[in-house]
Amino acid sequence: MDVINCIIENKPLILIVLLIVFFISLRKRKIYNELTWLRGFISFLPLGNSLDMLFYKKGNNTKQFIAGENLEDGDNCYFNINDGKFYKASAVSSKTGSTLIAKSLQKIKAGEKGVFLTSGKYYSKNLKRGTLYLALEPGKLTHIMPTGSDNVIRIISMVLSDKEEYFDPSSDWITHV
């Protein structure tokens, strides 16, 4: 009877342990990045950020960085060399479009660590094949090359299918004069 009472009292802890075991078994079968429902689910767990790093398969080029502002899953972010944090990237100026670019893989609050993709496949939906550039809208990408004065032109990704983007930011960029 004591064992049953212990299980009932520690139900949340046991559930988390069972989920961890289940997700570890999934890790070997499918790329965690591809399982968008799983990424969303884990973000609601109290241990979400540390679990995220556990479930990303090695070779997917994921790293933990600190967010400088509130970020959503899929936001394209630049590294701010002054404070060492990541903010939403934009083609508006070279300040926000010329440094290291990474893609947020989860919802992250300002000042907290989160998981970012530095290069590799990113799975989404309703994508259109072609080249993606930094957009004027912070955090977004566009198929249309920016044309405004001082706008940064930088290739960030290639869309391979309606669900698959290959994120590999070019280190080369130029601006319109």
XYZ file of N, CA and C in Angstrom:
531
model
N 0.814 -1.210 0.000
C 0.000 0.000 0.000
C 0.856 1.272 0.000
N 2.000 1.212 0.700
C 2.881 2.375 0.740
C 3.416 2.730 -0.646
N 3.680 1.715 -1.475
C 4.180 1.957 -2.829
C 3.134 2.687 -3.653
N 1.871 2.260 -3.548
C 0.783 2.899 -4.301
C 0.607 4.345 -3.852
N 0.637 4.588 -2.545
C 0.518 5.962 -2.042
C 1.675 6.828 -2.527
N 2.871 6.264 -2.550
C 4.045 6.999 -3.034
C 3.869 7.378 -4.503
N 3.366 6.445 -5.313
C 3.140 6.717 -6.734
C 2.093 7.806 -6.910
N 1.006 7.716 -6.144
C -0.075 8.704 -6.253
C 0.420 10.090 -5.839
N 1.191 10.162 -4.752
C 1.691 11.449 -4.269
C 2.700 12.077 -5.227
N 3.464 11.258 -5.910
C 4.512 11.751 -6.804
C 4.125 11.628 -8.269
N 2.836 11.706 -8.548
C 2.360 11.526 -9.919
C 3.055 12.447 -10.930
N 3.205 13.745 -10.662
C 3.873 14.591 -11.659
C 5.320 14.159 -11.929
N 6.035 13.787 -10.882
C 7.421 13.358 -11.052
C 7.499 12.075 -11.869
N 6.634 11.122 -11.585
C 6.623 9.857 -12.324
C 6.247 10.100 -13.776
N 5.291 10.978 -14.016
C 4.896 11.306 -15.384
C 6.075 11.899 -16.159
N 6.810 12.788 -15.524
C 7.971 13.394 -16.184
C 9.021 12.338 -16.496
N 9.284 11.431 -15.562
C 10.263 10.362 -15.797
C 9.817 9.478 -16.956
N 8.534 9.109 -16.987
C 8.024 8.285 -18.085
C 8.133 9.015 -19.422
N 7.830 10.303 -19.426
C 7.950 11.087 -20.655
C 9.402 11.163 -21.128
N 10.317 11.328 -20.194
C 11.732 11.377 -20.567
C 12.159 10.069 -21.213
N 11.771 8.951 -20.619
C 12.112 7.642 -21.191
C 11.503 7.504 -22.583
N 10.247 7.916 -22.746
C 9.579 7.834 -24.043
C 10.291 8.703 -25.083
N 10.638 9.933 -24.706
C 11.272 10.841 -25.647
C 12.684 10.398 -26.017
N 13.391 9.803 -25.063
C 14.727 9.290 -25.380
C 14.623 8.183 -26.417
N 13.589 7.352 -26.306
C 13.414 6.306 -27.319
C 13.074 6.928 -28.679
N 12.321 8.026 -28.689
C 12.010 8.726 -29.944
C 13.260 9.342 -30.557
N 14.149 9.785 -29.708
C 15.358 10.464 -30.169
C 16.137 9.601 -31.155
N 16.118 8.324 -30.936
C 16.881 7.430 -31.799
C 16.182 7.168 -33.122
N 14.895 7.436 -33.196
C 14.135 7.114 -34.399
C 13.897 8.304 -35.309
N 13.710 9.468 -34.756
C 13.314 10.611 -35.564
C 13.992 11.873 -35.048
N 14.272 12.769 -35.922
C 14.904 14.024 -35.521
C 13.899 14.843 -34.716
N 14.309 15.248 -33.523
C 13.433 16.006 -32.629
C 12.961 17.301 -33.275
N 13.827 17.939 -34.027
C 13.479 19.181 -34.710
C 12.275 18.983 -35.627
N 12.145 17.783 -36.200
C 11.040 17.490 -37.108
C 9.719 17.340 -36.360
N 9.786 16.972 -35.100
C 8.578 16.743 -34.307
C 8.143 18.049 -33.645
N 7.507 18.909 -34.408
C 7.139 20.223 -33.877
C 6.170 20.112 -32.707
N 5.304 19.115 -32.707
C 4.367 18.931 -31.589
C 5.136 18.625 -30.306
N 6.232 17.891 -30.433
C 7.034 17.542 -29.268
C 7.755 18.775 -28.734
N 8.276 19.612 -29.627
C 8.936 20.845 -29.193
C 7.955 21.719 -28.421
N 6.731 21.813 -28.923
C 5.725 22.622 -28.241
C 5.361 22.062 -26.886
N 5.230 20.740 -26.811
C 4.859 20.090 -25.555
C 5.938 20.286 -24.496
N 7.183 20.100 -24.888
C 8.282 20.199 -23.930
C 8.414 21.612 -23.381
N 8.080 22.615 -24.165
C 8.209 23.992 -23.686
C 7.276 24.273 -22.508
N 6.212 23.451 -22.322
C 5.295 23.646 -21.202
C 5.766 22.948 -19.927
N 6.718 22.010 -20.048
C 7.229 21.323 -18.865
C 8.159 22.248 -18.095
N 8.190 22.116 -16.765
C 9.056 22.991 -15.975
C 10.539 22.848 -16.324
N 10.938 21.702 -16.857
C 12.335 21.462 -17.219
C 12.561 21.646 -18.707
N 11.648 22.311 -19.385
C 11.652 22.413 -20.841
C 12.972 22.738 -21.499
N 13.652 23.791 -21.051
C 14.891 24.189 -21.727
C 15.971 23.133 -21.631
N 16.136 22.512 -20.465
C 17.175 21.493 -20.350
C 16.783 20.239 -21.111
N 15.485 19.929 -21.180
C 15.044 18.766 -21.953
C 15.253 18.997 -23.443
N 15.081 20.236 -23.888
C 15.278 20.541 -25.307
C 16.667 20.136 -25.771
N 17.687 20.472 -25.004
C 19.056 20.128 -25.396
C 19.254 18.617 -25.400
N 18.588 17.911 -24.496
C 18.709 16.459 -24.425
C 18.160 15.794 -25.681
N 17.063 16.313 -26.220
C 16.380 15.640 -27.315
C 16.872 16.009 -28.703
N 17.628 17.070 -28.842
C 18.147 17.397 -30.164
C 19.244 16.411 -30.516
N 19.115 15.801 -31.683
C 20.129 14.845 -32.138
C 21.433 15.572 -32.410
N 22.530 14.933 -32.077
C 23.834 15.513 -32.374
C 23.980 15.633 -33.883
N 24.634 16.677 -34.321
C 24.801 16.900 -35.749
C 23.787 17.884 -36.293
N 22.808 18.258 -35.499
C 21.815 19.238 -35.932
C 22.276 20.663 -35.677
N 23.475 20.815 -35.127
C 24.049 22.136 -34.876
C 23.138 23.025 -34.044
N 22.754 22.527 -32.890
C 21.958 23.318 -31.966
C 22.837 23.753 -30.806
N 22.586 24.966 -30.334
C 23.362 25.535 -29.230
C 22.414 26.274 -28.305
N 22.858 26.476 -27.068
C 22.099 27.289 -26.134
C 22.696 28.689 -26.106
N 21.815 29.682 -26.242
C 22.222 31.080 -26.169
C 21.205 31.823 -25.306
N 21.533 33.047 -24.924
C 20.629 33.877 -24.122
C 19.867 34.822 -25.048
N 18.555 34.885 -24.852
C 17.703 35.784 -25.640
C 17.766 37.191 -25.056
N 17.877 38.184 -25.918
C 17.883 39.576 -25.486
C 16.492 40.178 -25.447
N 15.537 39.474 -26.056
C 14.132 39.891 -26.061
C 13.283 38.625 -26.130
N 11.980 38.757 -25.951
C 11.100 37.594 -26.053
C 11.122 37.068 -27.483
N 11.365 35.766 -27.625
C 11.462 35.141 -28.943
C 10.454 34.014 -29.072
N 10.044 33.756 -30.294
C 9.134 32.656 -30.614
C 9.898 31.582 -31.378
N 9.354 30.387 -31.409
C 9.920 29.302 -32.209
C 9.957 29.754 -33.669
N 11.121 29.684 -34.293
C 11.249 30.064 -35.697
C 11.774 31.462 -35.941
N 11.923 32.270 -34.890
C 12.480 33.615 -35.081
C 13.949 33.516 -35.489
N 14.334 34.311 -36.476
C 15.722 34.388 -36.920
C 16.374 35.513 -36.132
N 17.486 35.201 -35.481
C 18.073 36.137 -34.524
C 19.533 36.438 -34.832
N 19.959 37.631 -34.456
C 21.356 38.020 -34.631
C 22.037 38.116 -33.269
N 23.338 37.925 -33.269
C 24.149 38.020 -32.062
C 24.568 39.466 -31.862
N 24.191 40.042 -30.726
C 24.573 41.411 -30.399
C 25.945 41.367 -29.722
N 26.948 41.928 -30.384
C 28.310 41.837 -29.852
C 28.508 42.664 -28.580
N 27.613 43.603 -28.291
C 27.756 44.441 -27.095
C 27.339 43.733 -25.815
N 26.248 42.963 -25.862
C 25.784 42.302 -24.635
C 25.804 40.772 -24.706
N 26.157 40.201 -25.868
C 26.269 38.747 -25.983
C 24.942 38.015 -26.036
N 23.864 38.722 -26.357
C 22.532 38.104 -26.419
C 22.022 38.092 -27.856
N 20.958 37.329 -28.077
C 20.365 37.214 -29.412
C 19.043 37.968 -29.481
N 18.901 38.750 -30.557
C 17.706 39.549 -30.822
C 17.196 39.211 -32.221
N 15.950 39.581 -32.507
C 15.373 39.316 -33.828
C 16.165 40.059 -34.906
N 16.600 39.307 -35.906
C 17.388 39.882 -37.005
C 16.474 40.587 -37.999
N 17.024 41.579 -38.676
C 16.270 42.343 -39.663
C 17.215 42.835 -40.755
N 16.674 43.014 -41.948
C 17.460 43.543 -43.065
C 17.523 45.066 -43.045
N 16.956 45.697 -42.024
C 16.893 47.155 -41.957
C 18.281 47.790 -41.879
N 19.199 47.175 -41.126
C 20.544 47.760 -41.023
C 21.595 46.676 -40.831
N 22.840 47.033 -41.076
C 23.922 46.061 -40.918
C 24.117 45.673 -39.452
N 23.664 46.510 -38.519
C 23.774 46.185 -37.092
C 22.999 44.908 -36.765
N 21.844 44.735 -37.385
C 20.993 43.582 -37.067
C 21.052 42.483 -38.118
N 21.858 42.656 -39.143
C 21.861 41.652 -40.198
C 23.217 41.148 -40.633
N 24.279 41.560 -39.933
C 25.610 41.192 -40.421
C 26.398 40.268 -39.497
N 25.903 39.997 -38.306
C 26.638 39.138 -37.371
C 26.132 37.697 -37.477
N 26.499 36.881 -36.509
C 26.036 35.497 -36.457
C 24.510 35.464 -36.426
N 23.910 34.639 -37.279
C 22.454 34.474 -37.312
C 22.133 33.056 -36.845
N 21.153 32.932 -35.953
C 20.689 31.630 -35.468
C 19.168 31.655 -35.427
N 18.551 30.479 -35.502
C 17.090 30.382 -35.492
C 16.639 29.844 -34.136
N 15.745 30.572 -33.479
C 15.200 30.122 -32.202
C 14.343 28.879 -32.431
N 14.547 27.863 -31.614
C 13.781 26.624 -31.765
C 12.735 26.455 -30.681
N 12.484 27.500 -29.937
C 11.469 27.447 -28.886
C 11.101 28.869 -28.475
N 10.050 28.962 -27.691
C 9.659 30.249 -27.124
C 10.627 30.526 -25.972
N 11.264 31.699 -26.001
C 12.263 32.042 -24.985
C 11.964 33.442 -24.457
N 11.961 33.591 -23.143
C 11.759 34.906 -22.535
C 13.080 35.672 -22.521
N 12.982 36.985 -22.562
C 14.171 37.845 -22.534
C 15.030 37.522 -21.318
N 16.336 37.398 -21.546
C 17.268 37.128 -20.459
C 17.440 35.660 -20.107
N 16.665 34.773 -20.749
C 16.765 33.341 -20.455
C 17.511 32.609 -21.556
N 18.081 31.457 -21.186
C 18.746 30.599 -22.170
C 17.704 29.818 -22.944
N 18.017 29.564 -24.201
C 17.133 28.765 -25.035
C 17.926 28.061 -26.116
N 17.251 27.212 -26.866
C 17.897 26.411 -27.900
C 17.763 27.103 -29.255
N 18.887 27.197 -29.966
C 18.947 27.833 -31.277
C 19.583 26.878 -32.277
N 19.130 26.975 -33.520
C 19.723 26.225 -34.625
C 20.741 27.136 -35.302
N 21.991 26.665 -35.435
C 23.008 27.473 -36.110
C 23.113 27.105 -37.585
N 22.769 25.871 -37.924
C 22.628 25.451 -39.321
C 22.006 24.067 -39.330
N 21.306 23.754 -40.420
C 20.672 22.445 -40.536
C 19.221 22.563 -40.945
N 18.533 21.435 -40.930
C 17.134 21.408 -41.358
C 16.229 21.959 -40.268
N 15.248 22.738 -40.708
C 14.221 23.276 -39.821
C 12.888 22.916 -40.447
N 12.001 22.362 -39.658
C 10.711 21.901 -40.175
C 9.612 22.862 -39.767
N 8.786 23.218 -40.730
C 7.688 24.154 -40.536
C 6.543 23.699 -41.429
N 5.685 24.621 -41.853
C 4.611 24.255 -42.783
C 4.322 25.418 -43.716
N 3.640 25.099 -44.801
C 3.235 26.094 -45.802
C 4.406 26.909 -46.350
N 5.508 26.246 -46.603
C 6.675 26.926 -47.162
C 6.621 26.902 -48.684
N 7.295 27.853 -49.311
C 7.386 27.937 -50.767
C 8.855 27.772 -51.149
N 9.129 26.852 -52.053
C 10.521 26.570 -52.433
C 11.238 27.811 -52.944
N 12.528 27.896 -52.619
C 13.350 28.994 -53.104
C 14.308 29.510 -52.051
N 14.961 30.603 -52.380
C 15.938 31.242 -51.501
C 15.225 32.172 -50.529
N 15.660 32.160 -49.269
C 15.100 33.058 -48.260
C 16.168 34.049 -47.800
N 15.785 35.323 -47.796
C 16.654 36.412 -47.358
C 16.141 36.945 -46.027
N 16.982 37.701 -45.319
C 16.497 38.435 -44.154
C 15.395 39.378 -44.612
N 14.347 39.490 -43.831
C 13.235 40.391 -44.152
C 13.379 41.692 -43.360
N 12.614 42.697 -43.755
C 12.601 43.954 -43.009
C 11.905 43.766 -41.663
N 10.934 42.862 -41.614
C 10.221 42.571 -40.366
C 11.136 41.756 -39.448
N 11.377 42.224 -38.224
C 12.300 41.535 -37.323
C 11.945 40.058 -37.102
N 12.959 39.211 -37.224
C 12.802 37.783 -36.980
C 12.325 36.971 -38.163
N 11.919 37.625 -39.230
C 11.305 36.926 -40.370
C 12.261 36.808 -41.555
N 11.884 35.918 -42.486
C 12.601 35.738 -43.746
C 11.641 36.006 -44.892
N 12.183 36.288 -46.073
C 11.356 36.571 -47.236
C 12.012 36.011 -48.499
N 11.181 35.721 -49.501
C 11.691 35.290 -50.805
C 12.147 36.485 -51.640
N 11.733 37.687 -51.237
C 12.024 38.902 -52.004
C 13.272 39.590 -51.446
N 14.249 39.807 -52.303
C 15.484 40.466 -51.895
C 15.186 41.914 -51.498
N 15.638 42.359 -50.312
C 15.410 43.746 -49.899
C 16.040 44.728 -50.890
N 15.362 45.852 -51.132
C 15.845 46.812 -52.137
C 16.043 48.220 -51.597
N 15.700 48.461 -50.337
C 15.808 49.808 -49.782
C 17.242 50.236 -49.519
N 17.427 51.540 -49.401
C 18.738 52.100 -49.103
C 19.243 51.569 -47.762
N 20.472 51.100 -47.728
C 21.119 50.531 -46.541
C 20.514 49.214 -46.057
N 19.580 48.614 -46.822
C 19.052 47.295 -46.447
C 20.112 46.227 -46.670
N 20.166 45.279 -45.749
C 21.120 44.172 -45.841
C 20.558 43.098 -46.760
N 21.369 42.646 -47.695
C 20.992 41.523 -48.558
C 21.843 40.346 -48.097
N 21.184 39.363 -47.509
C 21.898 38.204 -46.977
C 21.033 36.962 -47.128
N 21.573 35.940 -47.773
C 20.849 34.670 -47.920
C 20.948 33.911 -46.602
N 19.784 33.447 -46.121
C 19.729 32.753 -44.835
C 19.394 31.277 -45.004
N 18.441 30.962 -45.872
C 17.957 29.585 -45.994
C 17.554 29.257 -47.414
N 17.408 27.974 -47.652
C 16.807 27.461 -48.888
C 15.630 26.593 -48.470
N 14.480 26.799 -49.093
C 13.314 25.967 -48.804
C 13.356 24.778 -49.753
N 13.391 23.579 -49.179
C 13.516 22.353 -49.959
C 12.166 21.746 -50.321
N 11.165 21.953 -49.470
C 9.814 21.436 -49.717
C 8.832 22.302 -48.945
N 7.554 21.966 -48.992
C 6.560 22.780 -48.285
C 6.669 22.660 -46.765
N 7.507 21.747 -46.263
C 7.665 21.577 -44.820
C 9.115 21.656 -44.344
N 10.050 21.771 -45.266
C 11.458 21.646 -44.895
C 12.298 22.814 -45.409
N 12.968 23.469 -44.467
C 13.855 24.593 -44.773
C 15.277 24.184 -44.378
N 16.239 24.461 -45.240
C 17.632 24.213 -44.877
C 18.229 25.543 -44.454
N 18.418 25.685 -43.148
C 18.908 26.919 -42.541
C 20.438 26.899 -42.545
N 21.042 27.792 -43.311
C 22.499 27.867 -43.403
C 22.886 29.298 -43.782
N 22.831 30.225 -42.810
C 23.086 31.632 -43.119
C 24.456 31.865 -43.754
N 24.449 32.557 -44.867
C 25.698 32.917 -45.532
C 26.425 33.949 -44.676
N 27.733 33.864 -44.640
C 28.494 34.880 -43.907
C 28.689 36.131 -44.767
N 28.375 36.023 -46.060
C 28.486 37.163 -46.979
C 27.206 37.992 -46.964
N 27.356 39.300 -47.024
C 26.208 40.200 -47.094
C 26.649 41.507 -47.749
N 25.681 42.210 -48.307
C 25.933 43.526 -48.897
C 24.762 44.434 -48.547
N 24.922 45.726 -48.763
C 23.817 46.670 -48.573
C 23.654 47.491 -49.845
N 22.426 48.027 -50.028
C 22.181 48.973 -51.129
C 22.711 50.333 -50.703
N 23.231 51.062 -51.632
C 23.751 52.402 -51.311
C 22.770 53.449 -51.780
